Amino acid sequence: MIIAQTTLDQLTPGQRARVKRIAGKGAVRRRLMDMGVIRGVEIEVVKVAPMGDPIEYLLRGYHLSLRRSEAQMIEIEDR
Amino acid sequence: MPLSFTIALAGNPNVGKSTIFNALTGTRQHVGNWPGKTVEKKEGTTRINDYEIVVVDLPGTYSLTAYSLEEVIARDFIVNEKPSMVVAVVDASNPERNLYLVAQLLELEVPVIVALNMSDVAHSRGLKIDAQELSKRLGGIPVVETIGNRSVGIDKLKRAIFELATREHPGIVPQIAYGDPLEAEIDALQAEIEQDELLSQTYHPRWLAIKLLEEDEDVTGRLAAGDHETVLLTARQAAQRILDCTGEDAETLIANRRYMFIGDVVSGAVVRPTTAVETRSDKIDKVVTHRVWGVPIFLLLMWILFQFTANVSTPLLDWIGGVVNGPITRWALAILDTLGVEGTWLAALVVDGIIAGVGGVLIFVPVLLFLYLAVAVLEDSGYMARAAFVMDRVMRLMGLHGKSFMPMMVGFGCTVPAVYATRALENEDDRKLTAFLTTFMSCGARLPVYVVFGAAFFGDKAGNLTFAMYVLGIATALFTGFVIKRIVYRNKPPQPFVLELPPYRLPTPTSVWLQVWENISEFLQKATTVILACSIVIWLLLALPINGDADSFNNVQPQDSVFGSLAGTIAPVFGPAGFDSWRTTGALISGFIAKEVVVGTMNQVYVGEAASSTPGEADKTNPFRDDVGEIVTGFGDAVILTAQEIVNIVPRTVNIIPGVHIPEADWLNQQEEKVGSSRLEGALVAAFERTAGSPDKGRLAAVAFNVFVLLYVPCMTAVAAMRQEFGTRWMAYQIVYTAGIAWLAAVIVYQGGLLLGLG
Ligand SMILES: Nc1nc2c(ncn2[C@@H]2O[C@H](COP(=O)(O)OP(=O)(O)OP(=O)(O)O)[C@@H](O)[C@H]2O)c(=O)[nH]1
C-alpha cells in the first residue's frame, strides 16, 4: 500500500498512517493535541459518515471523529 | 490537618465520574452552578472516620487548557481553592488519553489519587493493567481500581483518600521532565517568577512557567492585567528561542513530552492484547452509523424521542392539569372560605395567580421527565455522539453542530424541553444558538391556532396553512442561524468538532434516574419564580380596572382592565399586518402565558364563552373523599394511557408509510372528541373582515396573524428556561428578536399579499 498523500483526510477507510505535524493554530489544533494527535502516533481510518463528513478514526485504542477540514490540518508521513 | 477538608473529582467526559461522585457522597449532595457561569457544579460530602470531606465534582474535561470554559473552571478551582487533593477518575479501558489529564494535574502540583475506573471493561477487552506498577511509574501516587456502577473499590478509594490527607509528609508530586531545551527555559522562567512574591503565592511557579511558554491565553491575559509585563516579556523571548532552536513551538513540544511521559508509564504497566478483538461496540456501530442505514436509524430514533415528549407525556400532563384546576383549586377555595375571604381579590390572587402559576410549572414535569429519560438513555448508551457524527453535515449549513439536531426535533413538541435538551452540546456558543433557534420549530401548542384559523378561513384546504407554518418556522431558523453565524459570531475562531465516539454501553437505571431527577428538581427550583411572577402580573393586569368604576378591582370586564387597555394601546402596532383590534392583541399577550391559551382567550373575547377554569359554586361542595378518589383513579388512567401512547408509537410510525394503516390502541375507549368551535370560526371570519376591511383582506390578515403566532416570543416557561440556561441578557435578546422578526414577517405577508392583489 503506497500512500502519496500528505494529509489525513486523504486516506480511505482501512488505511493507517503516522502523524507528522499539525498545521494551523488555535483551539482546533490544541484540542487535537490534547486528544493525543501528536507526532508519531498511528491513526487508522474507520469509516466515513453517511453524508461524507465527518470521518471516524481509531487512535490510541479509542474512536475519534473529525471533520474533513480538521483532518486536513493533520499532516502524515509518506510511506 | 483539620477535621474537614476538600477534595476535587476530575476526569475525562464519560469515564464514570458522576457514578464515583454518587458512590462517595450518596444523597448528601447539592447541585448548583459555578459562580457566574452556566456550567453545572456538584458538591457533596462524605465521612471517613472522623473527617468530614467535601467532594467537588469538576466539569468533565480532556485537558486543562484555556480554550474551553469547563477547563478554565476546573483549573481555576485547583489553583484558587487549593483542594487537599484531586481524585482523577481514569477510564482503564483507554489509559493513554485519560492519563494526559493526570499529567496536567501533576503539573499543578496538587496531590493526586488515580481511580482506575471501568476496570471491568478494560478486563473484558483483554487489557491487563498492573495498578502497582502504574502507581510506581507515576511517581508513587496512589492508584485504586474501581468499578463505579457496582461500587467496587469505593472503600479502598476512601481509605486512600484518608491516608493521603492524614500523611505527615505529603511527599513530592512527581514532575514530568521536558528535556532540552525546554527544561532550561522553564527553570529560568521559574526563577524569575519566584522573585515576584505575589505571583509565586498565587500560582505554582513551575506550572506558571509552563503555561507561559505554552502561551496560554487565560494566564497571559491575567498577568497582563496584573502588570507583570517583564515576566511576560521574558516568557515570549524564551518561547521564541525554543522555536528558533527546535523549529517547533513550545506548545507542541510540551504536549509531545506529556504523551511521551505517558507512553513510558503505560508501556510498563499495561499489557494490550496482541490481536485487536472486534468488540460488541464495533459491531453495533457498523449498523448504527452505516452509510445507508445511519440516517434512517437516526431519524427513527429522533421520531421516537419526539413521540415521547409530545404524546407519551400527554396523559400525565392532563392529569396534573386536572388535579390542579379541580381538587386543588377547590380545596384552596374551601380553605379561603373558612378564612372568610372568599370572593375577594385575595382569593382570586391565590386561585388565578398563584395556583395557576404553580400548575403551569408542574404541567411541564411529565414532558421533561420523558425528555430527560430519553436523553439520558441516548447519552449513556453512547448514541448521542453517533447522532452528531451522522448529522453534522446537515447542521453545519446552519452554522450548528451535529448535536444540535436533537433539541430542534424536540422543539416540534415543546420549546421548554428543547431548550434544556441543548445541554447535550459542549460548546457554549453552539448551545446558545441552538436554543435560540428551537423556538422557531413550531411547538405542539401553536398547532390549535393554525387548525382553528385554517378551518375558519380555508375550509377544505386547512391543512395547507398548518403545513406552511411549519415550513416557515424551519426557514426562519435557517435564516436566523445563517445570519447569527455570519454577523454575531463572525470573529469567533472555528470551534473544534473533534468528538470522541465512546463505546456503546447499556445504560444503568440508577445512572439514568439520577440524571432525570437532578434535572427536574433543578427546573422546579429555578423556573417556579419566573413563572409565578409572570402569572401574578398577568392576573393583576386583568384585575386592575382602568375604565369606569374604580372600586371594581378584580371585578372588571377584560376590555375595561389594564390588560384590555394595554392590548388596545399596543393594537395599532399591528395595523400594517392587518389585525389591529384589541381582541387579537389580547389573545397574543395571553399567549405569552402559554400558547395553548391563545384559542381559549379568543373564545372568551369573540364568543363570550367564559373559560371554565374557575369552578362554580356547585363544585365546591365536592366532598374531600371524592376528590382524593378522583386524583387516584385519574392517575391510574393516566398511567394506562401513558402505556397506550408508548404502544401507539408503533402504528403512528408505521402509518407514515403511504397506503399502510394500522389502527391505534384505545384501551379506555376515549375516541378523540373533536371540539366544536364553529361558533368561534364564524366570529373570527367576521371580526377579521371587519378589522381589515374586506373578506379577502381579512383572510390575508388571518394568515399574517398565524405567522405572528408561529414566530413571536415563546411562552413564559420557555423564556424562564432560556434565562435559567443562558442568563437574563440572552433571554432579553431572544424576546426582542422573536417579537421583531414575527412582526416583520407578519407585515411582509400582509403588505406583500396586498401588493400581489390577494386582498
Ligand atoms: N462497566 C462499567 N460501567 C460504569 C463504570 N462506572 C460507571 N459506569 C457507567 O458508565 C456510564 C457513564 O457514567 P457517568 O458517571 O455518567 O460518567 P461521567 O464521567 O460522569 O460522564 P459525563 O457526565 O458525561 O462527564 C453510566 O451508565 C455508568 O453506570 C464501571 O466501572 N464499569
PDB file of N, CA, C and O in Angstrom, chain B residues 37-75:
ATOM      1  N   LYS B  37     -21.300  31.330  35.987  1.00  0.00           N
ATOM      2  CA  LYS B  37     -21.192  30.501  34.777  1.00  0.00           C
ATOM      3  C   LYS B  37     -22.444  29.623  34.663  1.00  0.00           C
ATOM      4  O   LYS B  37     -23.126  29.388  35.642  1.00  0.00           O
ATOM      5  N   THR B  38     -22.691  29.155  33.461  1.00  0.00           N
ATOM      6  CA  THR B  38     -23.844  28.273  33.305  1.00  0.00           C
ATOM      7  C   THR B  38     -23.433  26.807  33.404  1.00  0.00           C
ATOM      8  O   THR B  38     -24.210  25.922  33.152  1.00  0.00           O
ATOM      9  N   VAL B  39     -22.173  26.581  33.768  1.00  0.00           N
ATOM     10  CA  VAL B  39     -21.718  25.199  33.901  1.00  0.00           C
ATOM     11  C   VAL B  39     -22.120  24.664  35.275  1.00  0.00           C
ATOM     12  O   VAL B  39     -21.972  25.339  36.288  1.00  0.00           O
ATOM     13  N   GLU B  40     -22.645  23.451  35.252  1.00  0.00           N
ATOM     14  CA  GLU B  40     -23.166  22.870  36.480  1.00  0.00           C
ATOM     15  C   GLU B  40     -22.056  22.523  37.480  1.00  0.00           C
ATOM     16  O   GLU B  40     -20.999  22.042  37.107  1.00  0.00           O
ATOM     17  N   LYS B  41     -22.315  22.795  38.738  1.00  0.00           N
ATOM     18  CA  LYS B  41     -21.359  22.448  39.782  1.00  0.00           C
ATOM     19  C   LYS B  41     -22.034  21.541  40.796  1.00  0.00           C
ATOM     20  O   LYS B  41     -23.071  21.881  41.346  1.00  0.00           O
ATOM     21  N   LYS B  42     -21.421  20.392  41.025  1.00  0.00           N
ATOM     22  CA  LYS B  42     -21.973  19.481  42.023  1.00  0.00           C
ATOM     23  C   LYS B  42     -21.031  19.387  43.206  1.00  0.00           C
ATOM     24  O   LYS B  42     -19.826  19.294  43.047  1.00  0.00           O
ATOM     25  N   GLU B  43     -21.632  19.421  44.380  1.00  0.00           N
ATOM     26  CA  GLU B  43     -20.844  19.366  45.595  1.00  0.00           C
ATOM     27  C   GLU B  43     -21.524  18.401  46.554  1.00  0.00           C
ATOM     28  O   GLU B  43     -22.744  18.376  46.642  1.00  0.00           O
ATOM     29  N   GLY B  44     -20.754  17.625  47.267  1.00  0.00           N
ATOM     30  CA  GLY B  44     -21.348  16.713  48.231  1.00  0.00           C
ATOM     31  C   GLY B  44     -20.391  16.491  49.381  1.00  0.00           C
ATOM     32  O   GLY B  44     -19.264  16.994  49.369  1.00  0.00           O
ATOM     33  N   THR B  45     -20.848  15.755  50.378  1.00  0.00           N
ATOM     34  CA  THR B  45     -19.942  15.477  51.490  1.00  0.00           C
ATOM     35  C   THR B  45     -19.914  13.984  51.767  1.00  0.00           C
ATOM     36  O   THR B  45     -20.842  13.257  51.440  1.00  0.00           O
ATOM     37  N   THR B  46     -18.812  13.548  52.329  1.00  0.00           N
ATOM     38  CA  THR B  46     -18.703  12.153  52.736  1.00  0.00           C
ATOM     39  C   THR B  46     -17.920  12.117  54.047  1.00  0.00           C
ATOM     40  O   THR B  46     -17.153  13.036  54.334  1.00  0.00           O
ATOM     41  N   ARG B  47     -18.154  11.083  54.829  1.00  0.00           N
ATOM     42  CA  ARG B  47     -17.420  10.953  56.094  1.00  0.00           C
ATOM     43  C   ARG B  47     -16.426   9.815  55.987  1.00  0.00           C
ATOM     44  O   ARG B  47     -16.765   8.731  55.526  1.00  0.00           O
ATOM     45  N   ILE B  48     -15.208  10.081  56.384  1.00  0.00           N
ATOM     46  CA  ILE B  48     -14.244   8.986  56.505  1.00  0.00           C
ATOM     47  C   ILE B  48     -13.664   9.087  57.898  1.00  0.00           C
ATOM     48  O   ILE B  48     -13.076  10.105  58.264  1.00  0.00           O
ATOM     49  N   ASN B  49     -13.867   8.050  58.685  1.00  0.00           N
ATOM     50  CA  ASN B  49     -13.524   8.089  60.109  1.00  0.00           C
ATOM     51  C   ASN B  49     -14.110   9.353  60.737  1.00  0.00           C
ATOM     52  O   ASN B  49     -15.308   9.550  60.655  1.00  0.00           O
ATOM     53  N   ASP B  50     -13.268  10.227  61.311  1.00  0.00           N
ATOM     54  CA  ASP B  50     -13.834  11.414  61.948  1.00  0.00           C
ATOM     55  C   ASP B  50     -13.852  12.620  61.034  1.00  0.00           C
ATOM     56  O   ASP B  50     -14.179  13.722  61.454  1.00  0.00           O
ATOM     57  N   TYR B  51     -13.475  12.403  59.805  1.00  0.00           N
ATOM     58  CA  TYR B  51     -13.318  13.554  58.916  1.00  0.00           C
ATOM     59  C   TYR B  51     -14.559  13.792  58.077  1.00  0.00           C
ATOM     60  O   TYR B  51     -15.190  12.859  57.579  1.00  0.00           O
ATOM     61  N   GLU B  52     -14.883  15.043  57.945  1.00  0.00           N
ATOM     62  CA  GLU B  52     -15.979  15.465  57.078  1.00  0.00           C
ATOM     63  C   GLU B  52     -15.318  15.958  55.801  1.00  0.00           C
ATOM     64  O   GLU B  52     -14.554  16.922  55.815  1.00  0.00           O
ATOM     65  N   ILE B  53     -15.594  15.275  54.686  1.00  0.00           N
ATOM     66  CA  ILE B  53     -14.881  15.608  53.461  1.00  0.00           C
ATOM     67  C   ILE B  53     -15.844  16.178  52.425  1.00  0.00           C
ATOM     68  O   ILE B  53     -16.866  15.574  52.094  1.00  0.00           O
ATOM     69  N   VAL B  54     -15.513  17.355  51.940  1.00  0.00           N
ATOM     70  CA  VAL B  54     -16.329  17.983  50.905  1.00  0.00           C
ATOM     71  C   VAL B  54     -15.793  17.530  49.545  1.00  0.00           C
ATOM     72  O   VAL B  54     -14.606  17.663  49.276  1.00  0.00           O
ATOM     73  N   VAL B  55     -16.664  16.972  48.729  1.00  0.00           N
ATOM     74  CA  VAL B  55     -16.246  16.496  47.412  1.00  0.00           C
ATOM     75  C   VAL B  55     -16.825  17.420  46.345  1.00  0.00           C
ATOM     76  O   VAL B  55     -18.035  17.623  46.276  1.00  0.00           O
ATOM     77  N   VAL B  56     -15.958  18.020  45.546  1.00  0.00           N
ATOM     78  CA  VAL B  56     -16.416  18.904  44.477  1.00  0.00           C
ATOM     79  C   VAL B  56     -16.187  18.214  43.141  1.00  0.00           C
ATOM     80  O   VAL B  56     -15.084  17.758  42.846  1.00  0.00           O
ATOM     81  N   ASP B  57     -17.244  18.107  42.363  1.00  0.00           N
ATOM     82  CA  ASP B  57     -17.164  17.445  41.068  1.00  0.00           C
ATOM     83  C   ASP B  57     -16.777  18.480  40.006  1.00  0.00           C
ATOM     84  O   ASP B  57     -17.558  19.359  39.692  1.00  0.00           O
ATOM     85  N   LEU B  58     -15.566  18.383  39.494  1.00  0.00           N
ATOM     86  CA  LEU B  58     -15.141  19.334  38.462  1.00  0.00           C
ATOM     87  C   LEU B  58     -15.769  18.947  37.130  1.00  0.00           C
ATOM     88  O   LEU B  58     -16.094  17.782  36.919  1.00  0.00           O
ATOM     89  N   PRO B  59     -15.937  19.910  36.201  1.00  0.00           N
ATOM     90  CA  PRO B  59     -16.513  19.556  34.901  1.00  0.00           C
ATOM     91  C   PRO B  59     -15.647  18.501  34.196  1.00  0.00           C
ATOM     92  O   PRO B  59     -14.419  18.511  34.348  1.00  0.00           O
ATOM     93  N   GLY B  60     -16.288  17.621  33.454  1.00  0.00           N
ATOM     94  CA  GLY B  60     -15.547  16.598  32.716  1.00  0.00           C
ATOM     95  C   GLY B  60     -14.758  17.222  31.572  1.00  0.00           C
ATOM     96  O   GLY B  60     -15.316  17.926  30.748  1.00  0.00           O
ATOM     97  N   THR B  61     -13.432  17.034  31.554  1.00  0.00           N
ATOM     98  CA  THR B  61     -12.598  17.654  30.522  1.00  0.00           C
ATOM     99  C   THR B  61     -11.501  16.693  30.073  1.00  0.00           C
ATOM    100  O   THR B  61     -11.132  15.783  30.794  1.00  0.00           O
ATOM    101  N   TYR B  62     -11.000  16.940  28.865  1.00  0.00           N
ATOM    102  CA  TYR B  62      -9.901  16.130  28.355  1.00  0.00           C
ATOM    103  C   TYR B  62      -8.555  16.714  28.742  1.00  0.00           C
ATOM    104  O   TYR B  62      -7.539  16.049  28.706  1.00  0.00           O
ATOM    105  N   SER B  63      -8.558  18.000  29.047  1.00  0.00           N
ATOM    106  CA  SER B  63      -7.303  18.703  29.234  1.00  0.00           C
ATOM    107  C   SER B  63      -7.529  19.873  30.172  1.00  0.00           C
ATOM    108  O   SER B  63      -8.638  20.073  30.670  1.00  0.00           O
ATOM    109  N   LEU B  64      -6.510  20.657  30.413  1.00  0.00           N
ATOM    110  CA  LEU B  64      -6.691  21.848  31.255  1.00  0.00           C
ATOM    111  C   LEU B  64      -6.158  23.088  30.545  1.00  0.00           C
ATOM    112  O   LEU B  64      -5.378  23.856  31.101  1.00  0.00           O
ATOM    113  N   THR B  65      -6.573  23.281  29.308  1.00  0.00           N
ATOM    114  CA  THR B  65      -6.125  24.467  28.570  1.00  0.00           C
ATOM    115  C   THR B  65      -7.079  25.616  28.819  1.00  0.00           C
ATOM    116  O   THR B  65      -8.019  25.500  29.600  1.00  0.00           O
ATOM    117  N   ALA B  66      -6.841  26.722  28.136  1.00  0.00           N
ATOM    118  CA  ALA B  66      -7.700  27.885  28.329  1.00  0.00           C
ATOM    119  C   ALA B  66      -8.769  27.967  27.256  1.00  0.00           C
ATOM    120  O   ALA B  66      -9.517  28.919  27.205  1.00  0.00           O
ATOM    121  N   TYR B  67      -8.845  26.958  26.373  1.00  0.00           N
ATOM    122  CA  TYR B  67      -9.751  27.087  25.242  1.00  0.00           C
ATOM    123  C   TYR B  67     -11.191  26.762  25.554  1.00  0.00           C
ATOM    124  O   TYR B  67     -12.084  27.100  24.806  1.00  0.00           O
ATOM    125  N   SER B  68     -11.439  26.077  26.633  1.00  0.00           N
ATOM    126  CA  SER B  68     -12.842  25.826  26.924  1.00  0.00           C
ATOM    127  C   SER B  68     -13.164  26.258  28.345  1.00  0.00           C
ATOM    128  O   SER B  68     -12.338  26.185  29.249  1.00  0.00           O
ATOM    129  N   LEU B  69     -14.392  26.728  28.487  1.00  0.00           N
ATOM    130  CA  LEU B  69     -14.875  27.244  29.759  1.00  0.00           C
ATOM    131  C   LEU B  69     -14.722  26.206  30.867  1.00  0.00           C
ATOM    132  O   LEU B  69     -14.255  26.505  31.964  1.00  0.00           O
ATOM    133  N   GLU B  70     -15.104  24.966  30.561  1.00  0.00           N
ATOM    134  CA  GLU B  70     -15.040  23.904  31.564  1.00  0.00           C
ATOM    135  C   GLU B  70     -13.625  23.709  32.078  1.00  0.00           C
ATOM    136  O   GLU B  70     -13.401  23.497  33.265  1.00  0.00           O
ATOM    137  N   GLU B  71     -12.670  23.780  31.148  1.00  0.00           N
ATOM    138  CA  GLU B  71     -11.284  23.538  31.546  1.00  0.00           C
ATOM    139  C   GLU B  71     -10.767  24.666  32.425  1.00  0.00           C
ATOM    140  O   GLU B  71     -10.053  24.433  33.406  1.00  0.00           O
ATOM    141  N   VAL B  72     -11.150  25.894  32.076  1.00  0.00           N
ATOM    142  CA  VAL B  72     -10.714  27.027  32.902  1.00  0.00           C
ATOM    143  C   VAL B  72     -11.322  26.916  34.300  1.00  0.00           C
ATOM    144  O   VAL B  72     -10.645  27.135  35.302  1.00  0.00           O
ATOM    145  N   ILE B  73     -12.594  26.529  34.362  1.00  0.00           N
ATOM    146  CA  ILE B  73     -13.246  26.369  35.665  1.00  0.00           C
ATOM    147  C   ILE B  73     -12.507  25.328  36.503  1.00  0.00           C
ATOM    148  O   ILE B  73     -12.190  25.551  37.671  1.00  0.00           O
ATOM    149  N   ALA B  74     -12.208  24.185  35.868  1.00  0.00           N
ATOM    150  CA  ALA B  74     -11.570  23.095  36.607  1.00  0.00           C
ATOM    151  C   ALA B  74     -10.220  23.541  37.162  1.00  0.00           C
ATOM    152  O   ALA B  74      -9.909  23.345  38.325  1.00  0.00           O
ATOM    153  N   ARG B  75      -9.424  24.185  36.325  1.00  0.00           N
ATOM    154  CA  ARG B  75      -8.088  24.501  36.833  1.00  0.00           C
ATOM    155  C   ARG B  75      -8.103  25.700  37.769  1.00  0.00           C
ATOM    156  O   ARG B  75      -7.316  25.752  38.707  1.00  0.00           O
TER     157      ARG B  75
END
